[in-house]
Coordinates of C-alpha atoms in Angstrom, one line a residue:
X1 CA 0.0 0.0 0.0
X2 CA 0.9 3.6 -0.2
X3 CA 0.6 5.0 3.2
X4 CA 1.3 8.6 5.0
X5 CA 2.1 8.5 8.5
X6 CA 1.7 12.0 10.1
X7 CA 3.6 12.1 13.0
X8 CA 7.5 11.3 13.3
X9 CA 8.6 10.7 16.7
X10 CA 9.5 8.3 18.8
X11 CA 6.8 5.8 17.8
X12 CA 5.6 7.4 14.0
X13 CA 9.5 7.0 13.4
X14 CA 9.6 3.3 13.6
X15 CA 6.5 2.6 12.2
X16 CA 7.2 4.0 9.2
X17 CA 11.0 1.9 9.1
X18 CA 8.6 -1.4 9.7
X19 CA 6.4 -0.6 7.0
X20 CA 8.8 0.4 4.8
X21 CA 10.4 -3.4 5.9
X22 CA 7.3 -4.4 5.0
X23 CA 7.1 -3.3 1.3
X24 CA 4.9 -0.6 1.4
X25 CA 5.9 2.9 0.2
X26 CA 5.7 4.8 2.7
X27 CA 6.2 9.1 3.2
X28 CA 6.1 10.7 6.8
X29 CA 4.6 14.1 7.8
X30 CA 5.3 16.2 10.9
X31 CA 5.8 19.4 11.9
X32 CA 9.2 19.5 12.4
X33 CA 10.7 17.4 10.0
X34 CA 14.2 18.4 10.9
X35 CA 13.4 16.9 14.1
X36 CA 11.7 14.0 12.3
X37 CA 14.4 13.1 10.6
X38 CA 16.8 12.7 13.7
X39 CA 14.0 10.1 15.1
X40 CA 14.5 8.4 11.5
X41 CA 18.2 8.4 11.0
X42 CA 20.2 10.0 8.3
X43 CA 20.3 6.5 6.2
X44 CA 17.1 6.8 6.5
X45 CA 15.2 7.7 3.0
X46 CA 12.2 7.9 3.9
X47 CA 10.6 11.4 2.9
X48 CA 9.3 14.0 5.7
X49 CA 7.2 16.8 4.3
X50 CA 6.2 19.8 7.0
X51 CA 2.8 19.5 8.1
X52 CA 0.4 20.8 11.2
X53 CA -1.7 18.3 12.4
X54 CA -4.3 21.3 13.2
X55 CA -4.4 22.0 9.3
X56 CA -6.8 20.3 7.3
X57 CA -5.8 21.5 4.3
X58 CA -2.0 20.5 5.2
X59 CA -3.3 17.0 5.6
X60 CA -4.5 16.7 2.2
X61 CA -1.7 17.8 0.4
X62 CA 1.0 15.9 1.8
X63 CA -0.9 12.7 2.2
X64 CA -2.5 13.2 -1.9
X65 CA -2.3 9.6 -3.5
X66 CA -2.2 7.7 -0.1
X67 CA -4.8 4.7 -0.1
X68 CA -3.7 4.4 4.3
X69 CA -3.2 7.9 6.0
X70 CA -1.7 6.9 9.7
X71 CA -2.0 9.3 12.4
X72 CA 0.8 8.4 14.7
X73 CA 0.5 11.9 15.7
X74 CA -1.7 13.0 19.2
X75 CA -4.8 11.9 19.5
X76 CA -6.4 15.2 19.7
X77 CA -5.7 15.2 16.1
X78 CA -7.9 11.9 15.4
X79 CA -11.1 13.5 14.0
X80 CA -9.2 16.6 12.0
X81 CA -7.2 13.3 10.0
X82 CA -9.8 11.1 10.1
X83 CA -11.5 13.9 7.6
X84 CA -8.4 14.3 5.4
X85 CA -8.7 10.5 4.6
X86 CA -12.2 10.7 3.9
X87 CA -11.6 13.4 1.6
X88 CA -8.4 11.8 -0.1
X89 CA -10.6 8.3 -0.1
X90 CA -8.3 6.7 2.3
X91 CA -8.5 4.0 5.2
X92 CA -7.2 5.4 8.3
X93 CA -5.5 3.9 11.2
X94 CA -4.7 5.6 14.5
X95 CA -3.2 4.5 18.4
X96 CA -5.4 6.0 20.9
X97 CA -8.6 8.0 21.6
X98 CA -9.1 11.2 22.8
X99 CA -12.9 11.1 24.1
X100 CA -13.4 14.4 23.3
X101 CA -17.2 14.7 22.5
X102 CA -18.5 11.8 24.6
X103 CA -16.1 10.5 27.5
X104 CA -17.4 7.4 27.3
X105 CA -17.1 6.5 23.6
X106 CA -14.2 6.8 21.2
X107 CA -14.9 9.7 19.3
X108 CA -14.1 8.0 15.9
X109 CA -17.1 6.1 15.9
X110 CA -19.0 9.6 14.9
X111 CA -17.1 8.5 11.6
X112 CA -19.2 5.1 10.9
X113 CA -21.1 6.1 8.8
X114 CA -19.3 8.2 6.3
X115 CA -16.2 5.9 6.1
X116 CA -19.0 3.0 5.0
X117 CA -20.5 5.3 2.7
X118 CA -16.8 5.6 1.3
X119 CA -16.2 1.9 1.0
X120 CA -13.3 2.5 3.7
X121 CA -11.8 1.4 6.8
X122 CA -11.2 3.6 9.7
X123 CA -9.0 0.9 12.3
X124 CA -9.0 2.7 15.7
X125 CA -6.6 2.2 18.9
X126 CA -3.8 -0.2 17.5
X127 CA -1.3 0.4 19.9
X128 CA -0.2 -1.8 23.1
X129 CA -2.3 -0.6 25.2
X130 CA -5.2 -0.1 23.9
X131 CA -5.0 -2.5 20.9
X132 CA -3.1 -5.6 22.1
X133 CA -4.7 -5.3 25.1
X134 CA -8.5 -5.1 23.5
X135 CA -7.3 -8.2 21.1
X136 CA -6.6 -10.2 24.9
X137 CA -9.3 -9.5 26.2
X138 CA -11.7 -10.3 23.4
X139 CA -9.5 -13.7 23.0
X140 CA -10.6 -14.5 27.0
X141 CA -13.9 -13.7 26.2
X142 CA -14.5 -16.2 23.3
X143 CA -13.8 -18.9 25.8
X144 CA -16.6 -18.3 28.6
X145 CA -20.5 -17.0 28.2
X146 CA -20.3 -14.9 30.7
X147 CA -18.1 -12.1 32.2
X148 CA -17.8 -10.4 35.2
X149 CA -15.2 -8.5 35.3
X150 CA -11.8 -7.4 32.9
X151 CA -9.2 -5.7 34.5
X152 CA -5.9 -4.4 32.4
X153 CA -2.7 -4.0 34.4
X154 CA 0.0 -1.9 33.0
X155 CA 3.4 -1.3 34.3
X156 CA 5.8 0.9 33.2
X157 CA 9.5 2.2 34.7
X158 CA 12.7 3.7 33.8
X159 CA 15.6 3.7 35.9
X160 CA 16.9 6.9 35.8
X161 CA 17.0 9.5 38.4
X162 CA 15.7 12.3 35.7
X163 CA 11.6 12.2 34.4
X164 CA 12.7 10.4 30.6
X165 CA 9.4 10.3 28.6
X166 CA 8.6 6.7 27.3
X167 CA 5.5 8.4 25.2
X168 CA 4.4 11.7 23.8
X169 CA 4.9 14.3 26.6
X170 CA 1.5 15.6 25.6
X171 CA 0.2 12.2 25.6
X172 CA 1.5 11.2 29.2
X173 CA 0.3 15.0 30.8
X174 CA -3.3 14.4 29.2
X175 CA -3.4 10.9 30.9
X176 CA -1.9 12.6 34.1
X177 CA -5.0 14.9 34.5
X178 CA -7.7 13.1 33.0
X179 CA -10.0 11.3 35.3
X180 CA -10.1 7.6 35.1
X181 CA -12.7 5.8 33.0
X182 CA -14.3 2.7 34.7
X183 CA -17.7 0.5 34.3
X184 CA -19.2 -1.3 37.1
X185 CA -22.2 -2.7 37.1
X186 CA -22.8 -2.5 33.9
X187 CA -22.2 1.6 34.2
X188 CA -19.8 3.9 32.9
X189 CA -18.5 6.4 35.4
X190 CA -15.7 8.7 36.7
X191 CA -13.5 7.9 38.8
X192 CA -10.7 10.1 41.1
X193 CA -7.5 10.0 39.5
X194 CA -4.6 7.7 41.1
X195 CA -7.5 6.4 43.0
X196 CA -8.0 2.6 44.3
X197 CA -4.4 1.4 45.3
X198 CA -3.6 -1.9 45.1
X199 CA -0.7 -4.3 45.2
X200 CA -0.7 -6.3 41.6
X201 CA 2.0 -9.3 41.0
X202 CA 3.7 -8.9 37.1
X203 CA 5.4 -11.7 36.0
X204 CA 9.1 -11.9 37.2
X205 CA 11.2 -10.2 37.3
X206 CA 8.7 -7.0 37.6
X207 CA 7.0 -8.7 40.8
X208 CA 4.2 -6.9 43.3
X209 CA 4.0 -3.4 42.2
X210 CA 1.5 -0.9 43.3
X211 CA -1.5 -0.1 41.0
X212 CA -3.6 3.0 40.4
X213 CA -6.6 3.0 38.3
X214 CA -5.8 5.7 35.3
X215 CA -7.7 7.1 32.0
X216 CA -7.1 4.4 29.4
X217 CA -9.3 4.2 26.2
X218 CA -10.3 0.2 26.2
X219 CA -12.8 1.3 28.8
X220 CA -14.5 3.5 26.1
X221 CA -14.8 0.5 23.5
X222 CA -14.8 -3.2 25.1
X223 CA -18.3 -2.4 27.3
X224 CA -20.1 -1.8 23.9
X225 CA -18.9 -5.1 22.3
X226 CA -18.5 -7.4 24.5
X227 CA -20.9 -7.8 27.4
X228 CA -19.2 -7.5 30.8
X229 CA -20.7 -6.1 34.3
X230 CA -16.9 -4.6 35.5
X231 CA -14.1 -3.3 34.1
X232 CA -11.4 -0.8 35.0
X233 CA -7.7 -0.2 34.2
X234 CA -4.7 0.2 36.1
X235 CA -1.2 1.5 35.8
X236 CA 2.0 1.4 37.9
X237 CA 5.7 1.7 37.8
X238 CA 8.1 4.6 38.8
X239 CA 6.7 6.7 36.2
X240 CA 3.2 6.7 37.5
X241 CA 4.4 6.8 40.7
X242 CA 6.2 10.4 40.1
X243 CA 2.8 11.4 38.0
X244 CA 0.8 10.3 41.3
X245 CA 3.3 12.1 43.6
X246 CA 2.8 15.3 41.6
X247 CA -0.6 15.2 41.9
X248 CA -0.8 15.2 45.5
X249 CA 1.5 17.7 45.4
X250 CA -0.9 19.7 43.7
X251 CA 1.9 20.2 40.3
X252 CA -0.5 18.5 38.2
X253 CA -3.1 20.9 36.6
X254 CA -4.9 21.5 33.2
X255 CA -5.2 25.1 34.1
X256 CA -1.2 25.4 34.5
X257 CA -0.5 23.8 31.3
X258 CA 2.0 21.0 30.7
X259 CA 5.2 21.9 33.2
X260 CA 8.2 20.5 30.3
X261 CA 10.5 20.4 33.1
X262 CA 8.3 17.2 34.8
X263 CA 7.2 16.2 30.9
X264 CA 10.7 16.4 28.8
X265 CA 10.1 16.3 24.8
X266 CA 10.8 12.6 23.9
X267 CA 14.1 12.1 23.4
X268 CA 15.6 10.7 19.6
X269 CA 17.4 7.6 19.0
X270 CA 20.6 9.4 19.8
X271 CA 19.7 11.3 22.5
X272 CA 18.9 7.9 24.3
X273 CA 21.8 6.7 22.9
X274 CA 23.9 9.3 25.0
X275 CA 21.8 9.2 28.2
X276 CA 22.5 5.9 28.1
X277 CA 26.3 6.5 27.7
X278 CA 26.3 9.0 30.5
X279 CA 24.6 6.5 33.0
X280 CA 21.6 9.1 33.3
X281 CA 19.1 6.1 31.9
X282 CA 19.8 2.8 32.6
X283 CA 17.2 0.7 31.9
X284 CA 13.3 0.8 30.9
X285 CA 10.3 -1.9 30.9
X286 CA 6.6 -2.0 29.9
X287 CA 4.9 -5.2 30.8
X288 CA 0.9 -5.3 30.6
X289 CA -1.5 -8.1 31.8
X290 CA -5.7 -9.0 31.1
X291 CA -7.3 -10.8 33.5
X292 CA -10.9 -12.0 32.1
X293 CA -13.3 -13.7 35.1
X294 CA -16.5 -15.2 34.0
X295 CA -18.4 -18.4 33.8
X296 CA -18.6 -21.2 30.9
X297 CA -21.5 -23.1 30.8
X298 CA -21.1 -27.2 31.1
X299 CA -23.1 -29.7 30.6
X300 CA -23.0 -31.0 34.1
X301 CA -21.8 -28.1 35.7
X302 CA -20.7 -24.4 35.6
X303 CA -17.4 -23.7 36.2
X304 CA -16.0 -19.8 37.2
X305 CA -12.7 -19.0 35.5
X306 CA -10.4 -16.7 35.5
X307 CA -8.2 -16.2 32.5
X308 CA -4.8 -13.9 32.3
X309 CA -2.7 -12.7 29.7
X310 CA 0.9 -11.4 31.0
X311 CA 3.1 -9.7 28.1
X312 CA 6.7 -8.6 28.7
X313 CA 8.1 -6.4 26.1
X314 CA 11.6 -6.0 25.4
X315 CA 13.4 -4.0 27.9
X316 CA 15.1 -0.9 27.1
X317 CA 18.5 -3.2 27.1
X318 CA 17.5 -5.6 25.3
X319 CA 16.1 -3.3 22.3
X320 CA 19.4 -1.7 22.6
X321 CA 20.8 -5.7 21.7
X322 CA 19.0 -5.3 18.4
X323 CA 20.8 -2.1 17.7
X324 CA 17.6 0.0 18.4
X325 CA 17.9 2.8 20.6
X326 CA 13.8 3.7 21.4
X327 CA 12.1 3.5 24.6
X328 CA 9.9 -0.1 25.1
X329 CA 6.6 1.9 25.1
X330 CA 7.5 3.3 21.2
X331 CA 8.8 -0.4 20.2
X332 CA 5.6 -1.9 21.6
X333 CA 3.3 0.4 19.9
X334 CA 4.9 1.0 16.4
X335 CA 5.4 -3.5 15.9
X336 CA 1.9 -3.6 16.9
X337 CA 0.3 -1.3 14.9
X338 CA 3.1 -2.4 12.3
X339 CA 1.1 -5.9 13.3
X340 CA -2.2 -4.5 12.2
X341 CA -1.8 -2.9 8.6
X342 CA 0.1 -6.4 7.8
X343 CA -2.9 -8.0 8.4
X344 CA -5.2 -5.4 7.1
X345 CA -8.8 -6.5 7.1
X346 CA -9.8 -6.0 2.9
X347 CA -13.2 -7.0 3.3
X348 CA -14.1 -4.4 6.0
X349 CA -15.9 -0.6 5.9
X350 CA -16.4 1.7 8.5
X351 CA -14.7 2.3 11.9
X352 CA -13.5 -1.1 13.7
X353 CA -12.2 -1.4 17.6
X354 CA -9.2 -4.1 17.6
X355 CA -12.0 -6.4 19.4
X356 CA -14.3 -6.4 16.4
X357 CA -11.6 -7.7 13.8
X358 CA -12.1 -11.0 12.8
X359 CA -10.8 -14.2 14.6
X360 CA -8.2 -14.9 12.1
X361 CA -6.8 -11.7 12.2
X362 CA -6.8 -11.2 16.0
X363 CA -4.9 -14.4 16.0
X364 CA -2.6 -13.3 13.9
X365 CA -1.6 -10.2 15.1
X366 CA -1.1 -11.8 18.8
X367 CA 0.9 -14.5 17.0
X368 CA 2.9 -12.0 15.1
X369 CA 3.7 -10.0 17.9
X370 CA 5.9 -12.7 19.5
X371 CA 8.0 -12.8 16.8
X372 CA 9.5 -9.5 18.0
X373 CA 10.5 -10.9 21.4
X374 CA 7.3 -10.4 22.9
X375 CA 6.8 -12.9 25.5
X376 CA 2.9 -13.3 25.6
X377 CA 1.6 -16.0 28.0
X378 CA -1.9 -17.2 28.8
X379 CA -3.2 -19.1 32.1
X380 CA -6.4 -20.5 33.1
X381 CA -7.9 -20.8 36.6
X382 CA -10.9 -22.6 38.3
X383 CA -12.3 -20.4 41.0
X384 CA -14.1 -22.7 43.4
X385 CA -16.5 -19.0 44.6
X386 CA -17.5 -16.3 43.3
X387 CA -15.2 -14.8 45.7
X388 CA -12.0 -16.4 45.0
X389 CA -8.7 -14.0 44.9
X390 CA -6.4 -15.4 41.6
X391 CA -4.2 -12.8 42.5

């Protein structure tokens, strides 16, 4: 395919190298293409016109002749991209939600109609987390007929005394002052932010580490297509440990604005490259578990299970092995949603979540993923109660 990915950071950056690895032709957009370019490398020959995500117009020009117009760019910018394609005939593909109009509901599926009316596909949310995460927990789901609760952990760290962001600096501020998104009971709701401690076990060698529930988009999707009474989301690790600290510090505020010096611009390949030569960042990890509880039916007798999902991505050490310097959030993310264009869905109009992709291609994109040393593991439990603890 011929696709335009606006947005050349961190993660836009990498994507575009996979898809270009992939055979595609691929052109990038951004801003700052001078910056762009150090995220891509000067072997790199990938072209980088200047665009503003804010312009329209912009949009159209640079991405003219695209038949996939990626917006690896913030996802504020979703609904002003998601227009260009329409208007260049494109599918679209993005890696978050913004919740802007409803905070319940992705604000992409507004779009339904009109990309159907196209013959186009809009693919929403293909990151790690959401978009691995949504595939997991739609694979638990298939196995038991009835749920009663998903809950996504998430852990991220770097070891480094300095705040090093893994994501967008925008990105991780938005999250920092957003309210959490939960449903329980079969209700959406608010929730206070860095509310409902609790001690999770990762996978080794991550172990216990505290969890706070935190404003991440697979709430505002999974309730509407798969049928669930609870759900809620959780992050932890040093970084959301500072982000909570701030908070009840009082140093986290909309009204203030985003304070750089707590959320650095992400840093190119070679400025992680000299952190890490200066000892200022020594390592990084990103791990992220489902856990799926519900009943299957039997014969004879029910039986309450609970199924987990663990994935460990590469640590920042071990991308660094493969001659990548990138932070394990951006890896995750861009060979995911690398994952999903690979096995774009042809037969498909309108605006899909990751859960409402067909079996085959779920399957493939989890199967794809470990090829990229992603260790992805799933257990099953019996719970004798209703009240048993897995954890």
């Amino acid at each position: 395919m011929r696709i335009f990915v606006l947005g050349t950071g961190a993660t836009g950056s990498l994507l575009a190298q996979l898809l270009e690895r992939q055979g595609h032709t691929v052109w990038c957009g951004d801003r700052d293409p001078e910056r762009a370019r150090r995220f891509l490398g000067k072997k790199s020959l990938i072209p980088v016109a200047q665009v503003n995500a804010r312009n329209l117009r912009g949009i159209i020009r640079a991405a003219r002749n695209a038949q996939l117009i990626v917006n690896a760019s913030a996802s504020v910018f979703n609904q002003i991209v998601m227009r260009a394609a329409l208007h260049l005939r494109a599918h679209y593909l993005d890696l978050s939600s913004h919740l802007t109009q409803n905070p319940f509901k992705s604000e992409q599926f507004a779009y339904e109609k009109r990309f159907t009316e196209k013959n186009r596909l809009a693919l929403i949310n293909t990151g790690a987390a959401p978009g691995l995460t949504n595939l997991l927990v739609k694979r638990a789901a298939e196995s038991l007929d009835e749920i009663t609760s998903v809950r996504i952990r998430l852990y991220e760290s770097t070891e480094s005394d300095d705040p090093i962001s893994q994501w967008s600096p925008e990105v991780s501020f938005d999250e920092a002052i957003s309210s959490p998104r939960v449903y329980r009971n079969g209700r959406f709701r608010m929730e206070k932010r860095f509310a409902e401690l609790e001690k999770f076990r990762f996978p080794e060698p991550i172990g216990a580490a505290n969890v706070v529930l935190a404003a991440q988009d697979e709430v505002a999707t999974l309730p509407y297509f798969i049928p669930m009474s609870n759900m809620d989301v959780k992050i932890g690790g040093n970084e959301f440990d500072r982000l909570r600290r701030w908070y009840k510090q009082g140093k986290l505020s909309k009204s203030r604005g985003i304070p750089r010096q707590r959320f650095p611009q992400t840093s190119s390949p070679r400025a992680i490259a000299k952190l890490i030569r200066q000892g200022i960042l020594q390592n990084a990890r990103f791990a992220a578990a489902v856990l799926v509880e519900g009943v299957k039916i039997g014969k004879k007798e029910d039986q309450r299970l609970l199924i987990r999902s663990d994935c460990a991505f590469p640590t920042l050490y071990q991308i660094r092995q493969q001659g990548r310097f990138t932070t394990p959030v951006a890896y995750a993310t861009a060979h995911i949603s690398a994952l999903f264009i690979k096995n774009w869905p042809r037969d498909f109009t309108g605006v899909l979540a990751p859960e409402q992709l067909p079996v085959e291609t779920r399957r493939a994109i989890i199967a794809g993923i470990r090829k990229h040393s992603v260790r992805v593991t799933h257990r099953t439990t019996i719970l004798k109660t209703p009240d048993s603890d897995a954890e």
